[in-house]
């Protein structure tokens, strides 16, 4: 049964134009073609990336964070309490008033002490700015390296300047060494991100992160297997361009360099609009819809990839564009930290009166809000872009 399914899945009539078979893509006469087996190496490479990331964050990113004035915040550890810990791990981190009263009786603590215990316990689970800075540093370094590497790999290729060349001689296009490494490193990186979600900063879009990484790996894999490599490299280059600016804006946001953060985010918004809303649909999507049928009749793989891409891009881009237009990126930024509001910044009983004392007619929180220069110009924390490729 498995052999039958395998043969059906790789039926050449599905993925290749009429008149061509997988035998036509066998290596011969000095031509080397992409094969699914080439991608096996991305799994061990993903673990190599994990090791490199660990060393980078430990020795380089941490030093950069310290030089930027970012330090690890030490929270007061709550007292050991079996009853409260059991509720925290099984029932929830924010007990209702009725539950607090019940826990107070069971643990022989006052309501105020139970509330304080849960507040301190929640703080133990919150990632600090230092951890976020290190993760953003790692992503920034990779995206910058990938973008520069993509330019080096493509600057002398005809299809970078004339997208009609993407389909010249398709699918009998010999794989280049630069294309091989571009794909392998990008896929290894996203495999690394997929493996690391268990210990990365947990955000409310955790499920979306998983879906994003899986979708990226699937789309990259399919584009490789059916030899849509030329258009794939162009799409990766276009996506990395804005990712570099987004991650750099986050770094300066964590370092409290507000003007630099805002400038970078404005640049990110401009580059995003140009690359994702102009270049991507009017050059690259147009290239995949219009030009292939000039060489071959439309086939299943042609419709499949274009429809999948249209669906994925609609699901990923429309919400982002809506937020950009409505200038609600500030709420996106806050969504990454909303659980910390009232927790990281919530005062203890001893600090409460002092922190909430009015200053020049404003409470401390009100004053911070009025003096904040981020507004809707802060970089969104939980946006993940899909490397939609063919």
PDB file of N, CA and C in Angstrom, residues 94-157:
ATOM      1  N   UNK A  94      -4.130  32.249  36.889  1.00  0.00           N
ATOM      2  CA  UNK A  94      -4.871  33.396  37.404  1.00  0.00           C
ATOM      3  C   UNK A  94      -6.167  32.912  38.054  1.00  0.00           C
ATOM      4  N   UNK A  95      -6.118  32.538  39.308  1.00  0.00           N
ATOM      5  CA  UNK A  95      -7.308  32.020  39.984  1.00  0.00           C
ATOM      6  C   UNK A  95      -8.360  33.104  40.177  1.00  0.00           C
ATOM      7  N   UNK A  96      -9.616  32.703  40.125  1.00  0.00           N
ATOM      8  CA  UNK A  96     -10.717  33.629  40.363  1.00  0.00           C
ATOM      9  C   UNK A  96     -10.809  33.946  41.851  1.00  0.00           C
ATOM     10  N   UNK A  97     -11.594  34.950  42.168  1.00  0.00           N
ATOM     11  CA  UNK A  97     -11.714  35.383  43.572  1.00  0.00           C
ATOM     12  C   UNK A  97     -12.206  34.252  44.465  1.00  0.00           C
ATOM     13  N   UNK A  98     -13.197  33.498  43.958  1.00  0.00           N
ATOM     14  CA  UNK A  98     -13.721  32.389  44.758  1.00  0.00           C
ATOM     15  C   UNK A  98     -12.646  31.332  44.996  1.00  0.00           C
ATOM     16  N   UNK A  99     -11.831  31.075  43.976  1.00  0.00           N
ATOM     17  CA  UNK A  99     -10.757  30.089  44.135  1.00  0.00           C
ATOM     18  C   UNK A  99      -9.700  30.588  45.103  1.00  0.00           C
ATOM     19  N   UNK A 100      -9.426  31.879  45.065  1.00  0.00           N
ATOM     20  CA  UNK A 100      -8.433  32.437  45.986  1.00  0.00           C
ATOM     21  C   UNK A 100      -8.890  32.257  47.431  1.00  0.00           C
ATOM     22  N   UNK A 101     -10.185  32.478  47.673  1.00  0.00           N
ATOM     23  CA  UNK A 101     -10.711  32.284  49.028  1.00  0.00           C
ATOM     24  C   UNK A 101     -10.553  30.833  49.462  1.00  0.00           C
ATOM     25  N   UNK A 102     -10.859  29.897  48.556  1.00  0.00           N
ATOM     26  CA  UNK A 102     -10.707  28.489  48.889  1.00  0.00           C
ATOM     27  C   UNK A 102      -9.260  28.106  49.130  1.00  0.00           C
ATOM     28  N   UNK A 103      -8.361  28.604  48.286  1.00  0.00           N
ATOM     29  CA  UNK A 103      -6.942  28.313  48.469  1.00  0.00           C
ATOM     30  C   UNK A 103      -6.410  28.935  49.752  1.00  0.00           C
ATOM     31  N   UNK A 104      -6.957  30.062  50.119  1.00  0.00           N
ATOM     32  CA  UNK A 104      -6.535  30.712  51.362  1.00  0.00           C
ATOM     33  C   UNK A 104      -6.843  29.825  52.565  1.00  0.00           C
ATOM     34  N   UNK A 105      -8.022  29.206  52.544  1.00  0.00           N
ATOM     35  CA  UNK A 105      -8.388  28.333  53.657  1.00  0.00           C
ATOM     36  C   UNK A 105      -7.560  27.052  53.657  1.00  0.00           C
ATOM     37  N   UNK A 106      -7.336  26.482  52.465  1.00  0.00           N
ATOM     38  CA  UNK A 106      -6.578  25.230  52.385  1.00  0.00           C
ATOM     39  C   UNK A 106      -5.126  25.404  52.774  1.00  0.00           C
ATOM     40  N   UNK A 107      -4.542  26.537  52.399  1.00  0.00           N
ATOM     41  CA  UNK A 107      -3.111  26.748  52.640  1.00  0.00           C
ATOM     42  C   UNK A 107      -2.819  27.499  53.929  1.00  0.00           C
ATOM     43  N   UNK A 108      -3.881  27.895  54.637  1.00  0.00           N
ATOM     44  CA  UNK A 108      -3.732  28.653  55.894  1.00  0.00           C
ATOM     45  C   UNK A 108      -2.989  29.972  55.679  1.00  0.00           C
ATOM     46  N   UNK A 109      -3.202  30.565  54.507  1.00  0.00           N
ATOM     47  CA  UNK A 109      -2.625  31.868  54.196  1.00  0.00           C
ATOM     48  C   UNK A 109      -3.746  32.871  54.000  1.00  0.00           C
ATOM     49  N   UNK A 110      -3.403  34.125  54.176  1.00  0.00           N
ATOM     50  CA  UNK A 110      -4.400  35.157  53.947  1.00  0.00           C
ATOM     51  C   UNK A 110      -4.622  35.320  52.437  1.00  0.00           C
ATOM     52  N   UNK A 111      -5.738  35.945  52.081  1.00  0.00           N
ATOM     53  CA  UNK A 111      -6.019  36.187  50.669  1.00  0.00           C
ATOM     54  C   UNK A 111      -4.913  37.007  50.042  1.00  0.00           C
ATOM     55  N   UNK A 112      -4.426  37.981  50.780  1.00  0.00           N
ATOM     56  CA  UNK A 112      -3.341  38.840  50.283  1.00  0.00           C
ATOM     57  C   UNK A 112      -2.071  38.037  50.024  1.00  0.00           C
ATOM     58  N   UNK A 113      -1.768  37.091  50.890  1.00  0.00           N
ATOM     59  CA  UNK A 113      -0.575  36.257  50.710  1.00  0.00           C
ATOM     60  C   UNK A 113      -0.732  35.314  49.524  1.00  0.00           C
ATOM     61  N   UNK A 114      -1.941  34.795  49.293  1.00  0.00           N
ATOM     62  CA  UNK A 114      -2.179  33.923  48.133  1.00  0.00           C
ATOM     63  C   UNK A 114      -2.017  34.711  46.843  1.00  0.00           C
ATOM     64  N   UNK A 115      -2.570  35.915  46.815  1.00  0.00           N
ATOM     65  CA  UNK A 115      -2.427  36.751  45.620  1.00  0.00           C
ATOM     66  C   UNK A 115      -0.960  37.068  45.354  1.00  0.00           C
ATOM     67  N   UNK A 116      -0.223  37.377  46.420  1.00  0.00           N
ATOM     68  CA  UNK A 116       1.193  37.666  46.261  1.00  0.00           C
ATOM     69  C   UNK A 116       1.947  36.450  45.754  1.00  0.00           C
ATOM     70  N   UNK A 117       1.613  35.257  46.239  1.00  0.00           N
ATOM     71  CA  UNK A 117       2.289  34.033  45.803  1.00  0.00           C
ATOM     72  C   UNK A 117       2.082  33.820  44.305  1.00  0.00           C
ATOM     73  N   UNK A 118       0.844  33.943  43.834  1.00  0.00           N
ATOM     74  CA  UNK A 118       0.566  33.743  42.402  1.00  0.00           C
ATOM     75  C   UNK A 118       1.253  34.809  41.552  1.00  0.00           C
ATOM     76  N   UNK A 119       1.306  36.032  42.077  1.00  0.00           N
ATOM     77  CA  UNK A 119       1.971  37.085  41.319  1.00  0.00           C
ATOM     78  C   UNK A 119       3.451  36.764  41.148  1.00  0.00           C
ATOM     79  N   UNK A 120       4.103  36.360  42.214  1.00  0.00           N
ATOM     80  CA  UNK A 120       5.520  36.020  42.147  1.00  0.00           C
ATOM     81  C   UNK A 120       5.751  34.766  41.317  1.00  0.00           C
ATOM     82  N   UNK A 121       4.823  33.811  41.418  1.00  0.00           N
ATOM     83  CA  UNK A 121       4.989  32.576  40.652  1.00  0.00           C
ATOM     84  C   UNK A 121       4.882  32.848  39.154  1.00  0.00           C
ATOM     85  N   UNK A 122       3.954  33.720  38.752  1.00  0.00           N
ATOM     86  CA  UNK A 122       3.818  34.054  37.337  1.00  0.00           C
ATOM     87  C   UNK A 122       5.072  34.752  36.821  1.00  0.00           C
ATOM     88  N   UNK A 123       5.645  35.580  37.641  1.00  0.00           N
ATOM     89  CA  UNK A 123       6.854  36.287  37.223  1.00  0.00           C
ATOM     90  C   UNK A 123       8.000  35.331  36.917  1.00  0.00           C
ATOM     91  N   UNK A 124       8.022  34.202  37.629  1.00  0.00           N
ATOM     92  CA  UNK A 124       9.077  33.227  37.385  1.00  0.00           C
ATOM     93  C   UNK A 124       9.029  32.682  35.965  1.00  0.00           C
ATOM     94  N   UNK A 125       7.845  32.666  35.357  1.00  0.00           N
ATOM     95  CA  UNK A 125       7.685  32.094  34.014  1.00  0.00           C
ATOM     96  C   UNK A 125       7.842  33.119  32.907  1.00  0.00           C
ATOM     97  N   UNK A 126       7.947  34.389  33.259  1.00  0.00           N
ATOM     98  CA  UNK A 126       8.029  35.411  32.229  1.00  0.00           C
ATOM     99  C   UNK A 126       9.442  35.528  31.685  1.00  0.00           C
ATOM    100  N   UNK A 127       9.605  35.497  30.375  1.00  0.00           N
ATOM    101  CA  UNK A 127      10.946  35.712  29.808  1.00  0.00           C
ATOM    102  C   UNK A 127      11.353  37.165  29.976  1.00  0.00           C
ATOM    103  N   UNK A 128      12.593  37.384  30.309  1.00  0.00           N
ATOM    104  CA  UNK A 128      13.079  38.739  30.457  1.00  0.00           C
ATOM    105  C   UNK A 128      13.447  39.352  29.116  1.00  0.00           C
ATOM    106  N   UNK A 129      13.731  40.644  29.158  1.00  0.00           N
ATOM    107  CA  UNK A 129      14.120  41.351  27.944  1.00  0.00           C
ATOM    108  C   UNK A 129      15.428  40.785  27.398  1.00  0.00           C
ATOM    109  N   UNK A 130      16.299  40.328  28.281  1.00  0.00           N
ATOM    110  CA  UNK A 130      17.572  39.775  27.837  1.00  0.00           C
ATOM    111  C   UNK A 130      17.350  38.560  26.937  1.00  0.00           C
ATOM    112  N   UNK A 131      16.438  37.682  27.312  1.00  0.00           N
ATOM    113  CA  UNK A 131      16.162  36.490  26.493  1.00  0.00           C
ATOM    114  C   UNK A 131      15.591  36.893  25.141  1.00  0.00           C
ATOM    115  N   UNK A 132      14.669  37.857  25.142  1.00  0.00           N
ATOM    116  CA  UNK A 132      14.089  38.317  23.887  1.00  0.00           C
ATOM    117  C   UNK A 132      15.152  38.955  22.996  1.00  0.00           C
ATOM    118  N   UNK A 133      16.041  39.728  23.612  1.00  0.00           N
ATOM    119  CA  UNK A 133      17.109  40.381  22.856  1.00  0.00           C
ATOM    120  C   UNK A 133      18.011  39.343  22.200  1.00  0.00           C
ATOM    121  N   UNK A 134      18.347  38.301  22.939  1.00  0.00           N
ATOM    122  CA  UNK A 134      19.227  37.271  22.378  1.00  0.00           C
ATOM    123  C   UNK A 134      18.568  36.543  21.219  1.00  0.00           C
ATOM    124  N   UNK A 135      17.285  36.228  21.352  1.00  0.00           N
ATOM    125  CA  UNK A 135      16.588  35.543  20.263  1.00  0.00           C
ATOM    126  C   UNK A 135      16.496  36.434  19.028  1.00  0.00           C
ATOM    127  N   UNK A 136      16.156  37.709  19.228  1.00  0.00           N
ATOM    128  CA  UNK A 136      16.054  38.625  18.090  1.00  0.00           C
ATOM    129  C   UNK A 136      17.422  38.835  17.442  1.00  0.00           C
ATOM    130  N   UNK A 137      18.476  38.832  18.233  1.00  0.00           N
ATOM    131  CA  UNK A 137      19.834  38.986  17.696  1.00  0.00           C
ATOM    132  C   UNK A 137      20.177  37.823  16.772  1.00  0.00           C
ATOM    133  N   UNK A 138      19.828  36.621  17.199  1.00  0.00           N
ATOM    134  CA  UNK A 138      20.105  35.438  16.387  1.00  0.00           C
ATOM    135  C   UNK A 138      19.369  35.491  15.060  1.00  0.00           C
ATOM    136  N   UNK A 139      18.092  35.850  15.119  1.00  0.00           N
ATOM    137  CA  UNK A 139      17.316  35.938  13.874  1.00  0.00           C
ATOM    138  C   UNK A 139      17.846  37.054  12.977  1.00  0.00           C
ATOM    139  N   UNK A 140      18.209  38.172  13.577  1.00  0.00           N
ATOM    140  CA  UNK A 140      18.745  39.290  12.790  1.00  0.00           C
ATOM    141  C   UNK A 140      20.015  38.881  12.056  1.00  0.00           C
ATOM    142  N   UNK A 141      20.918  38.219  12.753  1.00  0.00           N
ATOM    143  CA  UNK A 141      22.182  37.813  12.134  1.00  0.00           C
ATOM    144  C   UNK A 141      21.928  36.851  10.986  1.00  0.00           C
ATOM    145  N   UNK A 142      21.006  35.903  11.183  1.00  0.00           N
ATOM    146  CA  UNK A 142      20.750  34.965  10.088  1.00  0.00           C
ATOM    147  C   UNK A 142      20.111  35.663   8.896  1.00  0.00           C
ATOM    148  N   UNK A 143      19.061  36.449   9.136  1.00  0.00           N
ATOM    149  CA  UNK A 143      18.370  37.105   8.021  1.00  0.00           C
ATOM    150  C   UNK A 143      19.310  38.031   7.256  1.00  0.00           C
ATOM    151  N   UNK A 144      20.166  38.733   7.984  1.00  0.00           N
ATOM    152  CA  UNK A 144      21.123  39.611   7.315  1.00  0.00           C
ATOM    153  C   UNK A 144      22.096  38.797   6.477  1.00  0.00           C
ATOM    154  N   UNK A 145      22.611  37.706   7.053  1.00  0.00           N
ATOM    155  CA  UNK A 145      23.546  36.849   6.319  1.00  0.00           C
ATOM    156  C   UNK A 145      22.868  36.220   5.111  1.00  0.00           C
ATOM    157  N   UNK A 146      21.614  35.770   5.294  1.00  0.00           N
ATOM    158  CA  UNK A 146      20.884  35.136   4.184  1.00  0.00           C
ATOM    159  C   UNK A 146      20.597  36.147   3.082  1.00  0.00           C
ATOM    160  N   UNK A 147      20.256  37.376   3.464  1.00  0.00           N
ATOM    161  CA  UNK A 147      19.959  38.395   2.463  1.00  0.00           C
ATOM    162  C   UNK A 147      21.206  38.744   1.657  1.00  0.00           C
ATOM    163  N   UNK A 148      22.319  38.927   2.352  1.00  0.00           N
ATOM    164  CA  UNK A 148      23.572  39.221   1.655  1.00  0.00           C
ATOM    165  C   UNK A 148      23.981  38.039   0.786  1.00  0.00           C
ATOM    166  N   UNK A 149      23.858  36.819   1.335  1.00  0.00           N
ATOM    167  CA  UNK A 149      24.187  35.634   0.556  1.00  0.00           C
ATOM    168  C   UNK A 149      23.301  35.486  -0.663  1.00  0.00           C
ATOM    169  N   UNK A 150      22.015  35.834  -0.514  1.00  0.00           N
ATOM    170  CA  UNK A 150      21.107  35.765  -1.651  1.00  0.00           C
ATOM    171  C   UNK A 150      21.492  36.728  -2.756  1.00  0.00           C
ATOM    172  N   UNK A 151      21.892  37.932  -2.368  1.00  0.00           N
ATOM    173  CA  UNK A 151      22.332  38.906  -3.371  1.00  0.00           C
ATOM    174  C   UNK A 151      23.577  38.405  -4.092  1.00  0.00           C
ATOM    175  N   UNK A 152      24.524  37.862  -3.332  1.00  0.00           N
ATOM    176  CA  UNK A 152      25.752  37.342  -3.931  1.00  0.00           C
ATOM    177  C   UNK A 152      25.431  36.194  -4.898  1.00  0.00           C
ATOM    178  N   UNK A 153      24.463  35.358  -4.525  1.00  0.00           N
ATOM    179  CA  UNK A 153      24.120  34.201  -5.356  1.00  0.00           C
ATOM    180  C   UNK A 153      23.337  34.584  -6.601  1.00  0.00           C
ATOM    181  N   UNK A 154      22.627  35.718  -6.566  1.00  0.00           N
ATOM    182  CA  UNK A 154      21.703  36.041  -7.650  1.00  0.00           C
ATOM    183  C   UNK A 154      22.079  37.260  -8.484  1.00  0.00           C
ATOM    184  N   UNK A 155      23.051  38.020  -8.046  1.00  0.00           N
ATOM    185  CA  UNK A 155      23.292  39.297  -8.722  1.00  0.00           C
ATOM    186  C   UNK A 155      23.658  39.136 -10.199  1.00  0.00           C
ATOM    187  N   UNK A 156      24.255  38.008 -10.559  1.00  0.00           N
ATOM    188  CA  UNK A 156      24.674  37.800 -11.948  1.00  0.00           C
ATOM    189  C   UNK A 156      23.747  36.849 -12.705  1.00  0.00           C
ATOM    190  N   UNK A 157      22.559  36.575 -12.138  1.00  0.00           N
ATOM    191  CA  UNK A 157      21.616  35.657 -12.784  1.00  0.00           C
ATOM    192  C   UNK A 157      20.592  36.446 -13.598  1.00  0.00           C
TER     193      UNK A 157
END
